[in-house]
Short mmCIF file of C-alpha atoms in Angstrom, two decimals:
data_model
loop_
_atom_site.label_atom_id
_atom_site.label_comp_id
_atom_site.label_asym_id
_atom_site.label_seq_id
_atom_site.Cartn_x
_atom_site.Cartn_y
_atom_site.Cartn_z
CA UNK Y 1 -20.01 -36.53 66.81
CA UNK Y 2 -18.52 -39.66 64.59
CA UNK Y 3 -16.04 -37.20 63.24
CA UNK Y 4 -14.94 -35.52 66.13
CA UNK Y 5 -13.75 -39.28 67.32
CA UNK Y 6 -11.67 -40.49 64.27
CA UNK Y 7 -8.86 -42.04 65.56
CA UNK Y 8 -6.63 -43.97 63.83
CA UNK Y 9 -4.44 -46.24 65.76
CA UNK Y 10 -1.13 -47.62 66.19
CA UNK Y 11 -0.22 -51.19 66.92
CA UNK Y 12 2.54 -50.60 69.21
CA UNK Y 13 0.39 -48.74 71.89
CA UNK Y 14 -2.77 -49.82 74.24
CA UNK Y 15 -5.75 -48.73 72.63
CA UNK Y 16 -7.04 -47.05 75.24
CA UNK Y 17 -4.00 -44.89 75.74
CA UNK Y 18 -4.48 -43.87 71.98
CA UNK Y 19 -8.04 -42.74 73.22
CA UNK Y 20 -7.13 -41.17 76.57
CA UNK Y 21 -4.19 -38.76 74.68
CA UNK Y 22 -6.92 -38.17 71.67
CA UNK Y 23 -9.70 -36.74 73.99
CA UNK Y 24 -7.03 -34.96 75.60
CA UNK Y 25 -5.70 -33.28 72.96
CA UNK Y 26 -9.54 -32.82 72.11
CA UNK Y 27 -10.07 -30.75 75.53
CA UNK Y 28 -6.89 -28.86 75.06
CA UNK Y 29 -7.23 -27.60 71.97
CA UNK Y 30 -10.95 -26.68 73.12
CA UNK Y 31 -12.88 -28.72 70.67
CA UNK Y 32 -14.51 -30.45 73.76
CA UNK Y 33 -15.33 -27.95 75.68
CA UNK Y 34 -14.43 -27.38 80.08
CA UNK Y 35 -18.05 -29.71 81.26
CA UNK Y 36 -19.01 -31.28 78.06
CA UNK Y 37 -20.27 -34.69 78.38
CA UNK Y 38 -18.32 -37.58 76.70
CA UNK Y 39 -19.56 -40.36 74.79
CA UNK Y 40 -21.57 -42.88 76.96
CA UNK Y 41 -19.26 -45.94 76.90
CA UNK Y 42 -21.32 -48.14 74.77
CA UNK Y 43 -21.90 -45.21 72.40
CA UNK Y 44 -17.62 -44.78 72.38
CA UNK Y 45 -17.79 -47.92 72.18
CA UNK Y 46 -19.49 -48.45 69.01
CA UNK Y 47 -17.92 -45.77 67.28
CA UNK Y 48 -14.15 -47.05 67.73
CA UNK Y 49 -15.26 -50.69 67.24
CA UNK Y 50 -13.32 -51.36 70.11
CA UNK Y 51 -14.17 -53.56 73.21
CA UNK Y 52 -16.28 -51.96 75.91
CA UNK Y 53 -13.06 -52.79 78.72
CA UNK Y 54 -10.84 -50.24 76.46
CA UNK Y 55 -13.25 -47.38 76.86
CA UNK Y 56 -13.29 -47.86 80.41
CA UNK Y 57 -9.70 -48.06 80.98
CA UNK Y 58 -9.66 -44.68 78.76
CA UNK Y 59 -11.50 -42.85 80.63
CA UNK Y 60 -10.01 -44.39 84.16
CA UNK Y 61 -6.93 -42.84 82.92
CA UNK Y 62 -8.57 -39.56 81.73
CA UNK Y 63 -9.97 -39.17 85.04
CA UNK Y 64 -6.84 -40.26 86.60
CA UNK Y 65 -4.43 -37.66 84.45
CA UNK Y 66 -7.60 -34.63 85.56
CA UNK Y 67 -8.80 -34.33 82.49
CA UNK Y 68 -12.22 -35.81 83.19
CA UNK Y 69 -14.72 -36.54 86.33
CA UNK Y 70 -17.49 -38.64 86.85
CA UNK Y 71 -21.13 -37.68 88.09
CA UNK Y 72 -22.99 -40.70 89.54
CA UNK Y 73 -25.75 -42.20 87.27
CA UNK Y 74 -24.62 -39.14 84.95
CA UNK Y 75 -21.71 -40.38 83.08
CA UNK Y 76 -18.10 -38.51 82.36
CA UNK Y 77 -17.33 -35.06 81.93
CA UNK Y 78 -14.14 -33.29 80.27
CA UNK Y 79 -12.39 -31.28 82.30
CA UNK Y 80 -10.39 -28.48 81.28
CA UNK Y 81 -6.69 -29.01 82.66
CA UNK Y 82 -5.11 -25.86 85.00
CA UNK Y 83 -2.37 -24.28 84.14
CA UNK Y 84 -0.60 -20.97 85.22
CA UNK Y 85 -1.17 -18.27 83.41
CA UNK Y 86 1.28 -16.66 81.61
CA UNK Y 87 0.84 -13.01 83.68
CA UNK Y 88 1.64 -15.21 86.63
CA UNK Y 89 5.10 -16.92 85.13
CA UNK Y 90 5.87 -13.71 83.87
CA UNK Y 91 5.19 -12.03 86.93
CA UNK Y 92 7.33 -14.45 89.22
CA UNK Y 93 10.14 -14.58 86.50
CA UNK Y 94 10.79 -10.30 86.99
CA UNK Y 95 10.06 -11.09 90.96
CA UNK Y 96 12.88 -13.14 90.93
CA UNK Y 97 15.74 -11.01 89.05
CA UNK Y 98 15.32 -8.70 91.64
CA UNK Y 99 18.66 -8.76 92.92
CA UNK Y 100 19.47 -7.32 96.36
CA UNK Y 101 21.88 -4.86 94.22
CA UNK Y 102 18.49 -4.09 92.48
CA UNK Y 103 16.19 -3.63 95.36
CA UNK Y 104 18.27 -0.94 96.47
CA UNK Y 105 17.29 1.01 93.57
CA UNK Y 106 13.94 0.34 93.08
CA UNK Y 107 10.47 0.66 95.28
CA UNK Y 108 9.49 -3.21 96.55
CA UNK Y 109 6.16 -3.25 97.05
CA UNK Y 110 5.49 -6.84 96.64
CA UNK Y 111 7.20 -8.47 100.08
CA UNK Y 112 5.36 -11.43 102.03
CA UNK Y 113 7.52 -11.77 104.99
CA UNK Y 114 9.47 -9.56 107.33
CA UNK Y 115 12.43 -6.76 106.82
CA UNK Y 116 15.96 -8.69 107.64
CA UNK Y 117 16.88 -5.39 109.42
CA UNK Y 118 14.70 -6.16 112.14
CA UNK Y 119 16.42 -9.34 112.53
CA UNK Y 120 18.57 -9.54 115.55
CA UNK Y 121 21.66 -11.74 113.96
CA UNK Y 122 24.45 -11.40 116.26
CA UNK Y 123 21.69 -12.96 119.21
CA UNK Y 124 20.80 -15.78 116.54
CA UNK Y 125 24.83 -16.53 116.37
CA UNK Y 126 25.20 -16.73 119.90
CA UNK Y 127 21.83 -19.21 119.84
CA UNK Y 128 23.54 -21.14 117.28
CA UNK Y 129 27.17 -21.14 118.86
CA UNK Y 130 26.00 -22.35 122.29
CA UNK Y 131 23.78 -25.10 121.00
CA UNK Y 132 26.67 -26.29 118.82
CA UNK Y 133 28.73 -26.05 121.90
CA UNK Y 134 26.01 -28.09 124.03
CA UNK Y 135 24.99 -31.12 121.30
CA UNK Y 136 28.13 -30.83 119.50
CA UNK Y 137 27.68 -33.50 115.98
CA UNK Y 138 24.05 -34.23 116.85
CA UNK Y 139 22.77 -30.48 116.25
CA UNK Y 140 23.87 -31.43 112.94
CA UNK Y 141 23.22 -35.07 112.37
CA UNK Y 142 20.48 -35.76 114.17
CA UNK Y 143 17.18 -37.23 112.60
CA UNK Y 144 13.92 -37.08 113.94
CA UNK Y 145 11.19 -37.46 111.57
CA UNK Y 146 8.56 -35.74 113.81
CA UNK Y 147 10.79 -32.84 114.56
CA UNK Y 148 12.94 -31.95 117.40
CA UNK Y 149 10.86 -33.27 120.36
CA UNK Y 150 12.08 -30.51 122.37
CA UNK Y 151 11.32 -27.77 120.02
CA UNK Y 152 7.68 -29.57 119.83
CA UNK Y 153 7.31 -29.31 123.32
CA UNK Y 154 8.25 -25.70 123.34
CA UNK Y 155 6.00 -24.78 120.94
CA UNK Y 156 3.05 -26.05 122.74
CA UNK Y 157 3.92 -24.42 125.83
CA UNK Y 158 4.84 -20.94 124.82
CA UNK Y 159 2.58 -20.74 121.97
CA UNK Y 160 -0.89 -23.64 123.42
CA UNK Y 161 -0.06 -23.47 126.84
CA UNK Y 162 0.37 -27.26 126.75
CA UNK Y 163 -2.80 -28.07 125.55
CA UNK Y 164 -2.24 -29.77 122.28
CA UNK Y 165 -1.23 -33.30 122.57
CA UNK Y 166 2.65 -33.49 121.77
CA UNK Y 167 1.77 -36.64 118.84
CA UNK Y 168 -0.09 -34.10 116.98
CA UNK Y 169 2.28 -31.96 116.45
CA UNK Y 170 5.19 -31.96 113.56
CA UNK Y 171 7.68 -29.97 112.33
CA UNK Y 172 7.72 -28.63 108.63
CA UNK Y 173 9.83 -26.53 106.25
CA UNK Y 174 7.29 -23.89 106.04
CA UNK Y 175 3.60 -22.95 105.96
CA UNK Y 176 3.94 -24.33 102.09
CA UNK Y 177 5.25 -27.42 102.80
CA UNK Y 178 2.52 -27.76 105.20
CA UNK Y 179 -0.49 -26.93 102.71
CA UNK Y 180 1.12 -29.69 100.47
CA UNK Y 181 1.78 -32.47 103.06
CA UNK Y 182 -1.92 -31.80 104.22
CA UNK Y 183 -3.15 -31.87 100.38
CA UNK Y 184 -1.07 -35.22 99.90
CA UNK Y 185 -3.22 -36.53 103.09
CA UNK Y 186 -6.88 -35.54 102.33
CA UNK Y 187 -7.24 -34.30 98.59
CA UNK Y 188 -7.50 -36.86 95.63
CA UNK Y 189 -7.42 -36.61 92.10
CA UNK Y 190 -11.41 -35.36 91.70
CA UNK Y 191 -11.76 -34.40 95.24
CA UNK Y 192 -13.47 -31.29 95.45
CA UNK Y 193 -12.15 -28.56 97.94
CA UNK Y 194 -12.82 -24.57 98.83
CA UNK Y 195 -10.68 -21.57 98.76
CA UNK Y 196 -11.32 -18.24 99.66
CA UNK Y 197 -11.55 -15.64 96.80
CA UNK Y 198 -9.04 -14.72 96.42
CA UNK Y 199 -6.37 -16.65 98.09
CA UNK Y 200 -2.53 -17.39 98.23
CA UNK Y 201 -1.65 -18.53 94.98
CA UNK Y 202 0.55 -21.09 96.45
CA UNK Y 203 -2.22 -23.10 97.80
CA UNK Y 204 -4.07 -22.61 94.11
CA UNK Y 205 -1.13 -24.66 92.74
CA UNK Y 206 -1.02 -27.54 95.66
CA UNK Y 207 -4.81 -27.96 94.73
CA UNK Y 208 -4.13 -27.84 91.18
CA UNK Y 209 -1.44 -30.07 91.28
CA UNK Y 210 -3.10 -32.43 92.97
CA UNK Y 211 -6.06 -32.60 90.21
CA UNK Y 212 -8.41 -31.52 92.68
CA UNK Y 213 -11.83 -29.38 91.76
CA UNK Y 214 -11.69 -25.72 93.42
CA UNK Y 215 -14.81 -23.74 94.58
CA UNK Y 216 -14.38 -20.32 95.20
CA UNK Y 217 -16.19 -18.11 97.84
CA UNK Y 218 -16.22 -14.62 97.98
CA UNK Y 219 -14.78 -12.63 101.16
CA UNK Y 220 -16.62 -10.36 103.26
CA UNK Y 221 -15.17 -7.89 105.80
CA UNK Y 222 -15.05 -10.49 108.27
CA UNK Y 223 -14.36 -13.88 106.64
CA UNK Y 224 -15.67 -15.57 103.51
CA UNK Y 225 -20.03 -15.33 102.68
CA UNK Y 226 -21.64 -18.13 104.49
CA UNK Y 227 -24.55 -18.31 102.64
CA UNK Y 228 -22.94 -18.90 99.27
CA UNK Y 229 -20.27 -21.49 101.51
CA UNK Y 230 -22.77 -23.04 102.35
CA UNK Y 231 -24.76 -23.57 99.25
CA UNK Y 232 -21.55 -25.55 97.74
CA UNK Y 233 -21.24 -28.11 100.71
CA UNK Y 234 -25.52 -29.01 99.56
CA UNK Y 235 -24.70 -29.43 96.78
CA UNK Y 236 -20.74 -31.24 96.71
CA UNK Y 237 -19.10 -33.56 99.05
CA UNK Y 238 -16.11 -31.41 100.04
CA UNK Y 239 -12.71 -32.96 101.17
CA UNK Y 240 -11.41 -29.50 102.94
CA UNK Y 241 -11.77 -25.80 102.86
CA UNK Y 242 -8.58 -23.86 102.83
CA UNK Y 243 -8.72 -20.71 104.94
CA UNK Y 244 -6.03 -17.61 106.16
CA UNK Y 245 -7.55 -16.55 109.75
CA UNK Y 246 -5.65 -13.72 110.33
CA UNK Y 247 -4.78 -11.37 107.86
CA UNK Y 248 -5.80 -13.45 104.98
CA UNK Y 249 -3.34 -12.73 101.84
CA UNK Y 250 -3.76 -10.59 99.92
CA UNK Y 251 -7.33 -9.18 101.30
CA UNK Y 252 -5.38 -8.92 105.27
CA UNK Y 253 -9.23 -9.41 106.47
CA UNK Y 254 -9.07 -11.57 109.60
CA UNK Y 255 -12.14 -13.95 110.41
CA UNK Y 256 -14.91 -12.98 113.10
CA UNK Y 257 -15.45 -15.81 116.08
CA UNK Y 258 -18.84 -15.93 115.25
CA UNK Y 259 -17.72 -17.23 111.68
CA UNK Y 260 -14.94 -19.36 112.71
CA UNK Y 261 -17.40 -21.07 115.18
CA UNK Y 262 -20.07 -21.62 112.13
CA UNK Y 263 -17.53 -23.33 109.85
CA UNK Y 264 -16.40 -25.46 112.51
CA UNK Y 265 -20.54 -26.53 112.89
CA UNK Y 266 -20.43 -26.90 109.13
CA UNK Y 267 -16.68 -29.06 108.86
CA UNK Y 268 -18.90 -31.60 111.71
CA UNK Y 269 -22.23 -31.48 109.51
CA UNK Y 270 -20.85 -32.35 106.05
CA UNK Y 271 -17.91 -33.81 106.95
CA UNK Y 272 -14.93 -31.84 105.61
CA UNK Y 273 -11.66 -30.85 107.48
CA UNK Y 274 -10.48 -27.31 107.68
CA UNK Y 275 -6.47 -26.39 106.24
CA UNK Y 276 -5.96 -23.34 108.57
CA UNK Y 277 -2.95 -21.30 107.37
CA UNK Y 278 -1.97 -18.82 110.15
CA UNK Y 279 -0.72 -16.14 109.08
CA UNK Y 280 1.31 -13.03 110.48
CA UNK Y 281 -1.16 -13.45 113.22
CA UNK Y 282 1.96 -11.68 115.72
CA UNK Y 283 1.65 -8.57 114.18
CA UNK Y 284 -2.20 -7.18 115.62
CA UNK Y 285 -1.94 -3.47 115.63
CA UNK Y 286 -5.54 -3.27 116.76
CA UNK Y 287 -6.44 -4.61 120.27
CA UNK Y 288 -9.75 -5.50 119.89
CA UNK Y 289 -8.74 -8.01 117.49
CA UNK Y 290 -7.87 -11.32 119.70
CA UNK Y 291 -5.90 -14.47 118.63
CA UNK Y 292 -7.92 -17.72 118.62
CA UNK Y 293 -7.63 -19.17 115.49
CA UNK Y 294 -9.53 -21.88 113.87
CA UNK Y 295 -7.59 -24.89 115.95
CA UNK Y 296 -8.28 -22.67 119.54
CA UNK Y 297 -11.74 -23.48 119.48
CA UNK Y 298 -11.80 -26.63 117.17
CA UNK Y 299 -14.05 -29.41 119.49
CA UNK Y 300 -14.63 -31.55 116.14
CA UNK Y 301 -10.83 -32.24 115.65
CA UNK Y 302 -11.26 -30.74 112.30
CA UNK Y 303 -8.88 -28.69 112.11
CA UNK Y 304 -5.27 -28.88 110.33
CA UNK Y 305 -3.43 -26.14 111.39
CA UNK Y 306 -0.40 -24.39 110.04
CA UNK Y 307 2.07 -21.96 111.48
CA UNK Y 308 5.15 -20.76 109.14
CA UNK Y 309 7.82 -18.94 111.44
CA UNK Y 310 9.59 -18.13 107.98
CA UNK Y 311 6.95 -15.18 107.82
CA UNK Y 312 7.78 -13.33 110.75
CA UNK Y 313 11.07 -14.62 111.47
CA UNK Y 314 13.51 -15.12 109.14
CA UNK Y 315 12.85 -16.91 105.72
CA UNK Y 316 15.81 -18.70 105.37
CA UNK Y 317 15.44 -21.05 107.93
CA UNK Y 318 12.44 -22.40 106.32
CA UNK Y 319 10.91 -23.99 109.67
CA UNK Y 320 7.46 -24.09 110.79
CA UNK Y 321 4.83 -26.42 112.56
CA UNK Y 322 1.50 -28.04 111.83
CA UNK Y 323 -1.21 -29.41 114.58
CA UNK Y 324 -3.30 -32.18 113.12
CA UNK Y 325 -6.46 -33.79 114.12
CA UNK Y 326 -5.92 -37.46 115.71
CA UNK Y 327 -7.40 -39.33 113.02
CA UNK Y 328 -4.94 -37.73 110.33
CA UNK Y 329 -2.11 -38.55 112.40
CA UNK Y 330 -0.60 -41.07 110.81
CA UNK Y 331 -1.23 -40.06 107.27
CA UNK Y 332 -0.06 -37.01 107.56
CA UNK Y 333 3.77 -38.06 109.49
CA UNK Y 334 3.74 -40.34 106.81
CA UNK Y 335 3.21 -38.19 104.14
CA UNK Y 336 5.92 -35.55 105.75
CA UNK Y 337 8.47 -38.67 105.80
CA UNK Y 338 7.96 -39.50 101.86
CA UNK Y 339 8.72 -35.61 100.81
CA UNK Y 340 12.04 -34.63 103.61
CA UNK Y 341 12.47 -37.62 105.72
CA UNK Y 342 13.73 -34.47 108.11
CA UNK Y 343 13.95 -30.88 109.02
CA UNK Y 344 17.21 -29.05 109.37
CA UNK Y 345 18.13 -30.43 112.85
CA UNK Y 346 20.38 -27.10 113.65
CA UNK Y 347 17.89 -24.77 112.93
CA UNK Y 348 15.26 -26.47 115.19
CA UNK Y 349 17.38 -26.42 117.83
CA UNK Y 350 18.75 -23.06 117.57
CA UNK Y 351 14.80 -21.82 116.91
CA UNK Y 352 13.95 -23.89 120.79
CA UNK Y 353 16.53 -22.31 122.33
CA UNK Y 354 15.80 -19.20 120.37
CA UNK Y 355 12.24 -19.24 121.82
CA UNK Y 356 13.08 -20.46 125.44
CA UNK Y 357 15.25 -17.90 126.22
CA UNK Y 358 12.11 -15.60 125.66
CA UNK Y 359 14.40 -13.77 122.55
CA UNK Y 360 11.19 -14.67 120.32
CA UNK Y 361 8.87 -12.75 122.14
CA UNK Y 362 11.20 -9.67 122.44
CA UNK Y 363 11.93 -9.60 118.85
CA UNK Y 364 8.13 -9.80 117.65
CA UNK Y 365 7.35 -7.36 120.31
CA UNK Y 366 9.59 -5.13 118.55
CA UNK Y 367 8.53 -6.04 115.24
CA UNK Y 368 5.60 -4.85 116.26
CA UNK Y 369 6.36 -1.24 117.33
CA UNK Y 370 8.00 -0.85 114.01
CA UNK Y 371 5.75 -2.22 111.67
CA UNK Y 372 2.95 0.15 113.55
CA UNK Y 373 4.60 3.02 112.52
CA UNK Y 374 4.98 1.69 108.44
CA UNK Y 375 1.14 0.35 108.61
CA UNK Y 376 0.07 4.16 110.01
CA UNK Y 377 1.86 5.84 107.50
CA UNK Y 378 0.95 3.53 104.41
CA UNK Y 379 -2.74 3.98 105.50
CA UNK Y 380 -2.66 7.65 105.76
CA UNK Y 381 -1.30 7.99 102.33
CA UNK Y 382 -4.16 5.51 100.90
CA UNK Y 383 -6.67 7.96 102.70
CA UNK Y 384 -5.15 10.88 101.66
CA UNK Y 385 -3.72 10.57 98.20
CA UNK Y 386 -5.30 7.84 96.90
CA UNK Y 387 -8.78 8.17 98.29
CA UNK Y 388 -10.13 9.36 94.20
CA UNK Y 389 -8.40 6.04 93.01
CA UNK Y 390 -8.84 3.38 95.43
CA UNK Y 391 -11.17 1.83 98.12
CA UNK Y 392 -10.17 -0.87 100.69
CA UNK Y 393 -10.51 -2.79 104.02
CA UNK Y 394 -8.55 -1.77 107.31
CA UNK Y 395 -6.86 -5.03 108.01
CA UNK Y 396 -5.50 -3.06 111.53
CA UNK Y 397 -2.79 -5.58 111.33
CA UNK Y 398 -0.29 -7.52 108.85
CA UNK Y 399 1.91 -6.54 106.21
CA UNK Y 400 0.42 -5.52 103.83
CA UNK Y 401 -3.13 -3.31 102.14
CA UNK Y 402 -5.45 -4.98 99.70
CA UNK Y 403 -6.57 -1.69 96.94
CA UNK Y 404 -9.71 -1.62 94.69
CA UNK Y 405 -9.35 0.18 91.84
CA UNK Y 406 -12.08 2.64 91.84
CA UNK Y 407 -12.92 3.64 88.08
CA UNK Y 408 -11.85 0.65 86.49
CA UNK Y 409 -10.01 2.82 83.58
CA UNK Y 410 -6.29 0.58 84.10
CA UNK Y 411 -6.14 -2.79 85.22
CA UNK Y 412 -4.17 -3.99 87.54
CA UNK Y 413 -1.76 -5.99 85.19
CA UNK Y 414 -1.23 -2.45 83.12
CA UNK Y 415 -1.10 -0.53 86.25
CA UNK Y 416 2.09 -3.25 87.36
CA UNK Y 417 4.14 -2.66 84.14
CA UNK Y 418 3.47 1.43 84.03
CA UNK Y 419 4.84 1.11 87.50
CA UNK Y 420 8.08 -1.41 86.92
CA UNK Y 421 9.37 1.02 84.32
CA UNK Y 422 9.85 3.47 87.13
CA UNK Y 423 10.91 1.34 89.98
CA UNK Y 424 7.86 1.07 91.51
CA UNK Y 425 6.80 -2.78 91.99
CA UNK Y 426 3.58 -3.97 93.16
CA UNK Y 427 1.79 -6.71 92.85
CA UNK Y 428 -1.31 -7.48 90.87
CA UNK Y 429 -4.60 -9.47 92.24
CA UNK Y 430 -4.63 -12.22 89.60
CA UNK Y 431 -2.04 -13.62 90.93
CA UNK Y 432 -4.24 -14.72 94.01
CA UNK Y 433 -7.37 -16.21 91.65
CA UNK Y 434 -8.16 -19.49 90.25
CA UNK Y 435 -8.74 -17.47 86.67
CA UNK Y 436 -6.65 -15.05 86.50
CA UNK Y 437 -9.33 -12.43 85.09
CA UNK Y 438 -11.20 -12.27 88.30
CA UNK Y 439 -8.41 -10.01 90.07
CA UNK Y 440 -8.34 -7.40 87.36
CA UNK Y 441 -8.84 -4.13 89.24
CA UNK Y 442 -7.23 -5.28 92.77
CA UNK Y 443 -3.34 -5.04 93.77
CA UNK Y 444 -1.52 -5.62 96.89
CA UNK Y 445 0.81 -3.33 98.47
CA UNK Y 446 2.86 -4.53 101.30
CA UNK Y 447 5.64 -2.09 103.49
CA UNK Y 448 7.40 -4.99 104.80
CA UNK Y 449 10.46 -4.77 102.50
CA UNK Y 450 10.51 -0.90 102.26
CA UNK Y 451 11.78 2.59 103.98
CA UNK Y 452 9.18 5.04 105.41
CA UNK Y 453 11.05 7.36 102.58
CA UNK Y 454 10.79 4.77 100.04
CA UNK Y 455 6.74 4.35 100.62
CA UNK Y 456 6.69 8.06 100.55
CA UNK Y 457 8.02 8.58 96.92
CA UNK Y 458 6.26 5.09 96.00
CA UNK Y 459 2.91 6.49 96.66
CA UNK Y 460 3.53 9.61 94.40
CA UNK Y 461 4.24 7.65 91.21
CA UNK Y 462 1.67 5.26 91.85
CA UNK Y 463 -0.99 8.48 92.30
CA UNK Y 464 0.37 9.44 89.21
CA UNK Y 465 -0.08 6.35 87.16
CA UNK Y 466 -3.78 6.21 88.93
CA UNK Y 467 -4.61 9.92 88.14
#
């Protein structure tokens, strides 16, 4: 072990910088391996000949930088530092150059939010024209850290039916923005906190970012396995669980109320708050499916809730709300101050009046009708031409389906490049795991961004690719 540690150092720099980098570059380059135990201090200790205050301070700042974590009356432990896989950069990077010249020509199978035909923009310009006319310079100048206290108020009455308590609610640029104020509030460097496996990748990175430890836990039909949830919280002190209710992404399972109402029991028992993302919960195609999310029946005040209207309304308006428990209050507006200091005051405005004028429901009412008739069709072709090839889960709502590849014979990752040389995009399931490996022989279709013609002719190549 002498040898692995044979530093020699420089005066200019604190010794136990010199350490911290070494082990570092130790972990990275594998030769201490993701777990391994370090050096007690006095045994580091007498092996540098340095004082025993230098070791500590080296491995404060290894813990600090997530490259190490401490078990009580253990000692330290190296920790393997996350970062995105190439597949993923890669991935986003060809995402990205599609051009909306491009997308004419190819089959987009990988959209996350809604079609802009169905967006009614000539009502949206008369929303934005007539508040412009009515607040004149403050729809555009006006600051309110909190969010537009009348789009707040609207909010809880059309979509709570007034019975959240105004102070707990805050506007954000999005569900993401969201996930990462709430992160900033709860999670610490070390902090340990559960996803769902899979889950949206975007959350992987907050959590990552953040130098947090991530448990996984498997899904079942109707929300993640209990038993194995449950066995992590014995064993860890978790800060939060992250969770999709409705039409989780990518699986589109939604949770049962039986299992929503155990978590909550569990968030009181061992002390952990809940990040619920709500997502494309509008779009139900199946009525025995009934909205109350995590926050509806929360009695603990465990629950940070998130709602992006970017999803379902229009993405470039990047607006959306979150609903926090009491006790995070202040954190929380405080921690939404430090990133924006404000949401676009013109969009809130226009997105009240948008709302108030009932517009909101009409649109997602006919959002609905259409995206019926895309979801029917997409899920008769999976039955009927790719039934040999695939298995999956219903999600009877959502934007999307969630396919298993049956045989195992092409990966997902192949399947996604045999498909992009002939126009056919989809997108893979590693994107949605911790380790990228996991999601292998899973990819995600969504008809959100694509004709009834288009998802026709998609489904032919991607047969043929299968077959």
């Amino acid at each position: 072990m002498k040898e692995l540690y044979n530093i020699v150092f420089e005066e200019e720099i604190p010794k136990y910088i010199q350490i911290a980098n070494y082990i570092k570059k130790l972990i990275d380059g594998k030769k201490i391996k993701d777990g391994e135990k370090l050096p007690t201090i006095r045994a580091l200790t007498d092996m540098l000949e340095v004082n025993k205050v230098t070791i500590v301070n080296a491995y404060k700042k290894l813990k600090s930088d997530g490259y190490a974590y401490q078990k009580v009356g253990s000692g330290t432990y190296a920790k393997k530092r996350e970062v995105i896989s190439l597949f993923n950069r890669e991935y986003s990077k060809i995402i990205k150059s599609l051009t909306l010249e491009r997308l004419e020509e190819v089959i987009d199978f990988t959209g996350e939010t809604n079609s802009e035909v169905y967006f009614p923009v000539a009502e949206f310009k008369d929303v934005l024209n007539e508040v412009l006319d009515r607040d004149g310079a403050n729809a555009l100048i006006a600051k309110e850290a909190l969010g537009y206290e009348n789009l707040r108020e609207t909010i809880n009455k059309s979509f709570w039916d007034e019975e959240l308590d105004i102070k707990n609610l805050l506007i954000v640029s999005g569900a993401q923005q969201g996930i990462d104020i709430a992160s900033k509030a709860i999670v610490n460097i070390n902090d340990n906190v559960i996803v769902e496996k899979p889950t949206y990748g975007g959350a992987i990175s907050v959590f990552k970012w953040r130098r947090a430890n991530i448990f996984e836990v498997a899904l079942e039909e109707d929300g993640i396995d209990l038993i194995a949830f449950e066995e992590i919280l014995k064993k860890n002190k978790i800060s939060c669980f992250f969770t999709m209710s409705y039409f989780h992404n990518p699986t589109g399972i939604s949770y049962s109320k039986e299992k929503k109402l155990k978590i909550l029991e569990l968030a009181k028992k061992y002390d952990f708050y809940i990040i619920e993302d709500d997502y494309l919960s509008e779009l139900i195609y199946d009525n025995n499916i009934i909205h109350e999310p995590f926050k509806k029946l929360d009695k603990y005040d465990r629950v940070i809730y998130i709602k992006s209207f970017s999803k379902i309304f229009l993405p470039g308006i990047r607006l959306g709300y979150m609903v926090t428990p009491t006790s995070f209050n202040e954190i929380i507006q405080r921690s939404k101050i430090n990133t924006d200091i404000t949401t676009s005051s013109l969009m809130q405005r226009a997105l009240e009046l948008y709302i108030s004028k009932g517009y909101w429901k009409e649109n997602i009412d006919f959002q609905r009708e259409e995206y019926i008739k895309k979801y029917k069709l997409m899920k008769s072709l999976i039955e009927n031409e790719l039934n040999d090839y695939i298995r999956y889960i219903d999600p009877k709502g959502g934007l999307y389906f969630y396919l298993e590849i049956k045989n195992k014979n092409i990966t997902s990752k192949e399947l996604f490049y045999k498909l992009k040389k002939r126009g056919v995009y989809i997108t893979p399931g590693s994107i949605f795991f911790k380790d990228s490996v996991d999601g292998d022989y899973y990819f995600r279709i969504s008809f959100s961004q694509t004709s009834e013609e288009k998802i026709i002719k998609g489904f032919k190549v991607i047969r043929e690719e299968l077959s």
